XYZ file of C-alpha atoms in Angstrom:
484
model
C 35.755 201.139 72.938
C 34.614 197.140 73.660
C 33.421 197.050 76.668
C 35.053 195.176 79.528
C 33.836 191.782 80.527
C 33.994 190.889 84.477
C 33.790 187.558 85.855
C 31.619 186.548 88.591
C 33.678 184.860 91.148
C 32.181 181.399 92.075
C 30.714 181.201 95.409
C 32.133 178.033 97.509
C 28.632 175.829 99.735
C 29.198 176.402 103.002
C 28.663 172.384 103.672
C 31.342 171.362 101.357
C 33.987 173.993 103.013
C 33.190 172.369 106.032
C 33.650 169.055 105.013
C 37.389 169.930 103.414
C 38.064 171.173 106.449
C 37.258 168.248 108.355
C 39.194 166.059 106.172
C 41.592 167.800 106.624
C 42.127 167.541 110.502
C 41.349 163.600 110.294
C 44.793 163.615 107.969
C 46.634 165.798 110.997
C 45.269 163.486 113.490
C 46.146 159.996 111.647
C 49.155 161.523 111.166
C 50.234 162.082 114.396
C 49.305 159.535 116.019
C 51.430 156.899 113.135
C 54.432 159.593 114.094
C 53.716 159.584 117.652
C 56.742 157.604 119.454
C 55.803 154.694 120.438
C 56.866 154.017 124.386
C 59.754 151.973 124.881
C 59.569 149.312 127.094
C 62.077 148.962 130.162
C 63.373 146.009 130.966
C 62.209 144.443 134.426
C 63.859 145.448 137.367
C 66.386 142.868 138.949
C 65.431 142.218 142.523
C 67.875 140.628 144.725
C 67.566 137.509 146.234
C 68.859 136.839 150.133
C 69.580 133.286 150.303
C 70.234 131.712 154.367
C 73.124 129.687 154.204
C 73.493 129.003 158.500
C 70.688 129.767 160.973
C 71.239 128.849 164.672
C 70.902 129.898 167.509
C 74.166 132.082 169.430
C 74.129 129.708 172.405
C 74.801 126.610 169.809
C 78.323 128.752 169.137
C 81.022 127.162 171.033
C 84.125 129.014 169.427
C 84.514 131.242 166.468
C 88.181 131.199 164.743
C 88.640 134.813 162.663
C 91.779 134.644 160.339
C 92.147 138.572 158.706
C 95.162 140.691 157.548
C 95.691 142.028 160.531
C 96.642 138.604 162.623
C 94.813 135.997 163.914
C 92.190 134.900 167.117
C 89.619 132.987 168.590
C 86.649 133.798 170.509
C 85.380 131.172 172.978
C 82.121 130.607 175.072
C 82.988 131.115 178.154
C 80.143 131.240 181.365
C 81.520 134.508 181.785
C 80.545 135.478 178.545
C 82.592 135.705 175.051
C 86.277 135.968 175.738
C 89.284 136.009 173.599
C 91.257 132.507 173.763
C 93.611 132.531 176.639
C 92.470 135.760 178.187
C 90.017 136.341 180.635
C 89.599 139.943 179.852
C 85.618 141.147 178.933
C 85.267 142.211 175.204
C 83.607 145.629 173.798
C 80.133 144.583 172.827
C 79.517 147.426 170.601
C 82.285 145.554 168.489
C 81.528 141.623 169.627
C 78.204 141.434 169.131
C 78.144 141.631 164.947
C 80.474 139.115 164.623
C 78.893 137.126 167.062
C 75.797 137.596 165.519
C 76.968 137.171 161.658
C 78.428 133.564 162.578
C 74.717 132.651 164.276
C 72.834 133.356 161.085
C 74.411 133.709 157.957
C 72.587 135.689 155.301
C 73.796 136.089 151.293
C 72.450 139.609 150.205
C 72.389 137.627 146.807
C 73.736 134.609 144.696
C 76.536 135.511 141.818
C 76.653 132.093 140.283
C 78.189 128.749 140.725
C 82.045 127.588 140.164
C 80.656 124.319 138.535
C 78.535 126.629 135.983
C 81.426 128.925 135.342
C 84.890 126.882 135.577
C 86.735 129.772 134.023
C 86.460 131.643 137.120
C 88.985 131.673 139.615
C 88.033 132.607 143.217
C 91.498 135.111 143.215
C 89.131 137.018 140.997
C 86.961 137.990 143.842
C 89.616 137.927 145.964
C 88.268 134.764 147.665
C 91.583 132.740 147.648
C 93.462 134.841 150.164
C 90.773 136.912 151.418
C 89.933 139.817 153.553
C 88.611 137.166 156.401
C 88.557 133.424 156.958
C 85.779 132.741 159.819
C 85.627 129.153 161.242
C 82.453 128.603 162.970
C 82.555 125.550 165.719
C 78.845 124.903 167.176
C 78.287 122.834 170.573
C 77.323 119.681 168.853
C 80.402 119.030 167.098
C 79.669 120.670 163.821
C 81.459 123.254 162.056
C 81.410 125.481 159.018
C 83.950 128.013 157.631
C 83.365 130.978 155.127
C 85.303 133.744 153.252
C 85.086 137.701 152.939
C 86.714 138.640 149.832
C 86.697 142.051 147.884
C 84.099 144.416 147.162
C 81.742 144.171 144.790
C 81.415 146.883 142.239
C 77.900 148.037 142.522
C 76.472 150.923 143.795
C 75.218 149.163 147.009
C 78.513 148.158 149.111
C 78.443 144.533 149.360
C 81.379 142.100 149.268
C 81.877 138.421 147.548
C 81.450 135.572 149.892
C 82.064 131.814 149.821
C 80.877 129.272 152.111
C 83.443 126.776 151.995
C 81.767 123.477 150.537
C 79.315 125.425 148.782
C 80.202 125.986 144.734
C 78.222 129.215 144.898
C 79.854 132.739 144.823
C 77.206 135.252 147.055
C 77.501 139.031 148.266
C 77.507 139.904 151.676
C 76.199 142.665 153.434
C 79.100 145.281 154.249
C 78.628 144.982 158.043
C 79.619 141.092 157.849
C 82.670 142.686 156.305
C 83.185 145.063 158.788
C 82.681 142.463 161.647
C 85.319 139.859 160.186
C 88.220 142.796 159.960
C 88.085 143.457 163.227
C 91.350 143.069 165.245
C 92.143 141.535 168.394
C 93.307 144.115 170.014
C 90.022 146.288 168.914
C 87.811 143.635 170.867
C 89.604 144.399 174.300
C 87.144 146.338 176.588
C 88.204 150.021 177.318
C 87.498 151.703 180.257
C 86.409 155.299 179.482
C 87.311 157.898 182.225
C 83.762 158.793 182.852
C 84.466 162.086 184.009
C 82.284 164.010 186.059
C 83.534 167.896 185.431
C 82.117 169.373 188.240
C 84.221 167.209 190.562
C 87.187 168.472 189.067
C 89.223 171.313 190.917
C 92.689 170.998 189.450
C 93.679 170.531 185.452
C 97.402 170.283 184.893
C 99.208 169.460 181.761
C 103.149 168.949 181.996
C 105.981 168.704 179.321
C 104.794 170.055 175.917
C 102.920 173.574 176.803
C 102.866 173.211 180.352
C 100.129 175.384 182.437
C 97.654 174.334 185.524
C 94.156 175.774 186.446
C 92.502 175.426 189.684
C 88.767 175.750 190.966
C 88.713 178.690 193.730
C 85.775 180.248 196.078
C 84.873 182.838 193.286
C 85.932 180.452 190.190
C 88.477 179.141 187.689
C 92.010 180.903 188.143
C 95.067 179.776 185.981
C 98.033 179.239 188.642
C 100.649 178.321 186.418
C 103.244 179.927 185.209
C 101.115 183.109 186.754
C 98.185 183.716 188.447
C 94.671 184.979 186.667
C 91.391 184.471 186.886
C 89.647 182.263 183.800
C 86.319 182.671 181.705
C 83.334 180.941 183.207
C 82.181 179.770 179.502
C 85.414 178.780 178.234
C 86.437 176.574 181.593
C 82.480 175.150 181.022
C 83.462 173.844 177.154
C 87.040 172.580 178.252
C 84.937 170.531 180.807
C 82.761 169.380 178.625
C 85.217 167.905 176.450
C 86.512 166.283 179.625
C 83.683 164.478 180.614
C 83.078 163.238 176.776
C 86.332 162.075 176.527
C 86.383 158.358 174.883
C 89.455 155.638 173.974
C 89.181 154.394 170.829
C 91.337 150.859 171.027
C 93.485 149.037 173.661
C 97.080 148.489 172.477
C 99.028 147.056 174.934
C 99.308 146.666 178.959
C 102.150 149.280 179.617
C 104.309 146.407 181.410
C 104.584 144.548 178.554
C 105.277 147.431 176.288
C 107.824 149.297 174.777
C 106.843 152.614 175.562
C 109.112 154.207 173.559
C 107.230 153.117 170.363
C 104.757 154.815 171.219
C 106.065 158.472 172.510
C 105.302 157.857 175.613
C 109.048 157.338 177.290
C 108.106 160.029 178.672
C 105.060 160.972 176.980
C 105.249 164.506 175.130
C 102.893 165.677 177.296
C 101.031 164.818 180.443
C 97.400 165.583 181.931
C 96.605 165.334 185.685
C 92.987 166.222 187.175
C 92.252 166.609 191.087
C 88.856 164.838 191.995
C 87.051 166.425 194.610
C 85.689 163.846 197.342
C 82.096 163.012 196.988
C 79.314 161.018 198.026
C 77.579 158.010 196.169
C 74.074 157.490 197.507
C 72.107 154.259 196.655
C 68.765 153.862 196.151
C 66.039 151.000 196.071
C 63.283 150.286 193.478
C 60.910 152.967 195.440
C 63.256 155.467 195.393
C 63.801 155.452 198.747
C 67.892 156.015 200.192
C 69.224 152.413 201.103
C 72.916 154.054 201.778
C 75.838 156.370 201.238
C 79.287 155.540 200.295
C 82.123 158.243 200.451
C 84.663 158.371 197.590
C 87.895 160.060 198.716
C 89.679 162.581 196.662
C 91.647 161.433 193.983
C 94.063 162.486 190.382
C 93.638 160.683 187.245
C 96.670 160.713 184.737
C 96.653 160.895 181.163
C 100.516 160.051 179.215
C 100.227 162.120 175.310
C 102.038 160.221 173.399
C 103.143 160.257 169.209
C 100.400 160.480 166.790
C 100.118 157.427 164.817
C 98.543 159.582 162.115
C 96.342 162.966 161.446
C 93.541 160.793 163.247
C 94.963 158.685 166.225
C 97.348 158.953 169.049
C 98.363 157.044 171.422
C 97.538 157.560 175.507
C 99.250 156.478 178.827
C 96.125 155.779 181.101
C 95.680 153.529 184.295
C 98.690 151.116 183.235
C 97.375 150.613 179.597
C 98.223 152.264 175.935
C 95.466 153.058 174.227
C 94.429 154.529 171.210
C 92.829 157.599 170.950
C 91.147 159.850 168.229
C 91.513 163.523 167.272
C 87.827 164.120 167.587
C 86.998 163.074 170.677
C 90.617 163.676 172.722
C 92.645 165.420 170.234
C 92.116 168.800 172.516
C 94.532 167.244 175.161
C 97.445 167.699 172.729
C 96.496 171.282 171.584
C 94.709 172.921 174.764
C 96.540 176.012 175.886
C 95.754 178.998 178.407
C 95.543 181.749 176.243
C 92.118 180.760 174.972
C 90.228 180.668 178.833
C 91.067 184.391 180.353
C 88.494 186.033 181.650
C 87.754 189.139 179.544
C 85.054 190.655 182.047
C 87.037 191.418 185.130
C 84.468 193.002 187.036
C 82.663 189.958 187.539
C 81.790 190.254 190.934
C 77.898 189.302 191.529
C 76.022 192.038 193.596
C 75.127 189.780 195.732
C 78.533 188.377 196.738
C 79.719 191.894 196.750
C 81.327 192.807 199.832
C 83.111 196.430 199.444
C 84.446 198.250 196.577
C 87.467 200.571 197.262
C 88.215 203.271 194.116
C 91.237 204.191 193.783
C 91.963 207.918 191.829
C 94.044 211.258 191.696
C 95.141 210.394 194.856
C 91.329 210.281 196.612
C 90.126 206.406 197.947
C 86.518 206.190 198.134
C 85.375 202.914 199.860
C 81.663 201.409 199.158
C 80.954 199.151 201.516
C 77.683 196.719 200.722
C 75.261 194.483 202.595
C 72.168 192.375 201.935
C 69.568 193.217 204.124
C 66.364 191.207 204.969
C 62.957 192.761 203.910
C 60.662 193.174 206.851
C 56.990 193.472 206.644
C 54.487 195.005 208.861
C 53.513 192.339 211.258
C 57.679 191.794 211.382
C 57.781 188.586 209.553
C 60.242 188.399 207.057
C 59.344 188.840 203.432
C 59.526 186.193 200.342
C 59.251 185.265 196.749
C 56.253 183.120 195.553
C 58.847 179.942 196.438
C 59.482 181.187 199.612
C 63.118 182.300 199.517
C 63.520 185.215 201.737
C 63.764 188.467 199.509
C 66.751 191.001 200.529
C 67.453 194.730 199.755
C 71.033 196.199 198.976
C 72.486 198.430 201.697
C 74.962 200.722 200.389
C 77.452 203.057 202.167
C 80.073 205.557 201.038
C 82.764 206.398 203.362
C 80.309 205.117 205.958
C 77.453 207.032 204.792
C 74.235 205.689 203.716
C 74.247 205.614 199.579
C 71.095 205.408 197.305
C 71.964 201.914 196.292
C 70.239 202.004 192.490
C 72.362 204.717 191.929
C 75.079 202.645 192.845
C 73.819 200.157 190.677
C 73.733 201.915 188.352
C 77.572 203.025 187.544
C 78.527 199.143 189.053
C 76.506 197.690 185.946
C 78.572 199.267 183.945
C 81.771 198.328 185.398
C 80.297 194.979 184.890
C 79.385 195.290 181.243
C 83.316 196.485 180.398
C 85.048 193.882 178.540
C 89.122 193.458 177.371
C 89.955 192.393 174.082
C 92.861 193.257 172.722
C 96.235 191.581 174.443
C 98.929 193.709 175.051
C 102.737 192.946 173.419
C 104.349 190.089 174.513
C 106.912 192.084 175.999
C 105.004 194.396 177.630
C 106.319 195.180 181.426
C 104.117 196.890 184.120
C 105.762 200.081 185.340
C 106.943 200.991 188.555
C 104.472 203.627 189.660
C 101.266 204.056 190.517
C 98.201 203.555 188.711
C 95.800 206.127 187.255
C 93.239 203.893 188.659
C 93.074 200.628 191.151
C 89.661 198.944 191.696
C 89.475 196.691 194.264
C 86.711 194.340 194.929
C 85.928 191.955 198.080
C 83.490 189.489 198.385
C 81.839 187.745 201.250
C 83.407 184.568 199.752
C 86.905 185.832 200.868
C 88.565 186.147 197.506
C 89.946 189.938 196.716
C 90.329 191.812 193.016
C 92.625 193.789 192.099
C 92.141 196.007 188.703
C 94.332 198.775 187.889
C 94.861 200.778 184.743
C 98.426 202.265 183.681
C 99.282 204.437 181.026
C 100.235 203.010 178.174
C 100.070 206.173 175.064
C 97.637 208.969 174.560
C 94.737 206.684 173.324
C 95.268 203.221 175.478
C 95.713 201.860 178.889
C 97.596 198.341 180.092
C 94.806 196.503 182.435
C 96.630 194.858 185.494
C 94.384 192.308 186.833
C 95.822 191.014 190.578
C 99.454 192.386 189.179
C 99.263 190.550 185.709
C 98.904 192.660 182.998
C 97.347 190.773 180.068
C 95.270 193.430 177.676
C 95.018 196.932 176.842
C 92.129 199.029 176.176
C 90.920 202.447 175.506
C 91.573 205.909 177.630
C 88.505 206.329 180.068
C 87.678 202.542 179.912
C 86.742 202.429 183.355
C 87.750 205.751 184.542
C 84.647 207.604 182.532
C 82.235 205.941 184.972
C 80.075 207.741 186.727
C 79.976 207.077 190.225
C 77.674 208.397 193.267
């Protein structure tokens, strides 16, 4: 048998395996980098370009001529300040000064181009020819300018085309310049806010629509109309609230001069009266120091609800004027009702306006009689808090005896904690017999409580609070507690 013949593989030199590999990365490198993308260049960024077209100053203005969709006026410079043409009447500044302002110093946000460059536009295209406001500018001297708001420009920043007449050049205005030149005449009229201060208020009655009345008593709120009950702290706190930020959006008309029935308010749907307490005004001078006091009798402001003009604004009968007003900030006058501000805690009674407590059960009255008695110390001066208001102790008595008083406490904390909740039917009717139990509270203010609990099935009981039953709750609400 030949033999076999092997062949000796061929070794590679480290140095020239090295040097293939390097070539061969330099190829992967130039490679990349002739695919790399290339970056592509943005164009510039266009920056706009406010031109001044009128600066002077506001005391140069002598008149100021607004022509919008909405009618027509003119606002003069008066020594009494700006004042619509033939009216003497001050002007809402919140609303007068922009357009005041805008006529003083004109300012283009930026230039579109020029009529004589483009004669294929039309200024209808920018609704220039019968725009959203003509504004005729007269100044002191004599001189006088007029300019255009037209439609809005479609851009992302809300500007609108404007055209100062004599000028060939088509420029954007800022949006408030818009704003300004739509405003009505009858917007500009001054209104007088009631400014209501709701802890001077101790009567709220609305008539027509919904009718009900609350009143301010010793020991709090009570509804008085169509029945008697007493009203949640919290709730009367918000409804006053709303009072006292109560706001008119426009003036409409002077009631004499109006036809009332176009508004809804001939009679008005419904009608809000408040009782102002008396008070006193005191004035001061720059150190602080009282120069006087002034007395403001008692008083009732009206309010006339009328129609609702749409889902936003209404119209409002108030100190001989219609006004317009807005469902956020007055549209609780047409949709406030009673059921909402019952007091759901009726043992509300502060231990230290406590005067007795009778209870009422089975047949047995047990009568607590309680007192606030000054601590004494040692040396017989009276005792006090680090602000030096005398500190007291509760005296307690049951049936005329003495009564650990934290005991009584005790089971009165938890007639305070009890709350109703759940409203009894509509047609519920109390019945005539006595109650399973009566609480009655007295306080040193005067006012008395009556709370009494009648069957109403195996589970629940009818509350009667002063002989107005309103909620029910459940069996041994009030009659589990344990009492000393």
């Amino acid at each position: 048998m030949s033999p076999v013949r092997r062949r000796t593989p061929r070794r590679v030199h480290p140095g020239l395996l090295a040097a293939a590999l390097a070539l061969l990365l330099a190829v992967f490198a130039l490679l990349y980098f002739l695919l790399k993308k290339q970056p592509v260049a943005l164009p510039p960024q266009y920056v706009a370009q406010p031109v001044t077209l009128s600066d002077r100053e506001v005391e140069e203005l002598a008149s100021i001529a607004v022509e919008n969709r909405s009618g027509s006026y003119t606002l003069v410079n008066t020594e009494a300040g700006w004042r619509l043409a033939g009216s003497d009447d001050p002007l809402r500044e919140a609303l007068l000064d922009p357009l005041v302002n805008d006529a003083a110093l004109i300012v283009a946000e930026d230039t579109v181009g020029s009529l004589e460059e483009h004669p294929e536009w039309q200024l209808l295209h920018y609704g220039l020819e019968d725009p959203a406001a003509r504004v005729t500018v007269t100044f002191a001297d004599g001189g006088q300018l007029a300019f255009r708001v037209g439609d809005s420009v479609p851009q992302e920043t809300p500007t609108y085309y404007f055209l100062m007449e004599g000028d060939p050049h088509i420029y954007m205005a800022a949006s408030d310049v818009y704003d300004a030149y739509i405003t009505t005449a009858l917007a500009l009229y001054d209104v007088a806010d009631p400014a209501l201060d709701g802890s001077l208020i101790d009567r709220i009655a609305f008539t027509g629509r919904d009718a009900f009345a609350m009143e301010k008593r010793t020991d709090g709120w009570y509804l008085a109309e169509p029945f008697a009950y007493p009203l949640s702290d919290a709730a009367v706190d918000s409804l006053l609230t709303k009072l006292e930020g109560l706001r008119f959006a426009q003036f409409e008309a002077e009631a004499a001069d109006a036809d009332l029935n176009q508004y809804g308010l001939n009679p008005p749907e419904r009608t809000l009266t408040l009782d102002i307490a008396e008070t006193v005004v005191t004035g001061y001078d720059e150190n602080d120091q009282v120069m006087g006091e002034t007395r403001l009798p008692a008083y009732q402001l009206t309010f006339g609800l009328g129609s609702e003009e749409n889902d936003v604004v209404f119209h409002c009968l108030y100190k001989g004027q219609v006004l317009k007003a807005t469902s956020f900030s007055a549209g609780f006058l047409r949709t406030q009702s009673y059921g909402s501000l019952f007091l759901t805690n009726p043992f509300n009674a502060p231990t230290n306006d406590l005067h007795s407590l009778i209870w009422e059960q089975n047949g047995v009255q047990t009568v607590y009689d309680i007192s606030l008695v000054e601590r004494v110390l040692p040396n017989n001066a009276l005792e006090t808090d680090e602000n030096g208001n005398v500190l007291y102790d509760l005296v307690v008595k049951k049936n005329g005896q003495p009564l650990d008083s934290d005991a009584f406490l005790t089971a009165y904390r938890q007639l305070v904690e009890l709350r109703t909740f759940d409203r009894l039917p509509a047609d519920y009717v109390l019945p005539d017999a006595d109650p399973l139990l009566r609480v009655t509270l007295t306080r040193d203010s005067g006012s008395v409580r009556n709370i009494a609990l009648y069957p109403l099935d195996a589970l629940h009981r009818a509350v009667a609070v002063d002989g107005v039953a309103l909620y029910q709750v459940e069996a041994g609400w009030a009659e589990d507690v344990e009492r000393p």
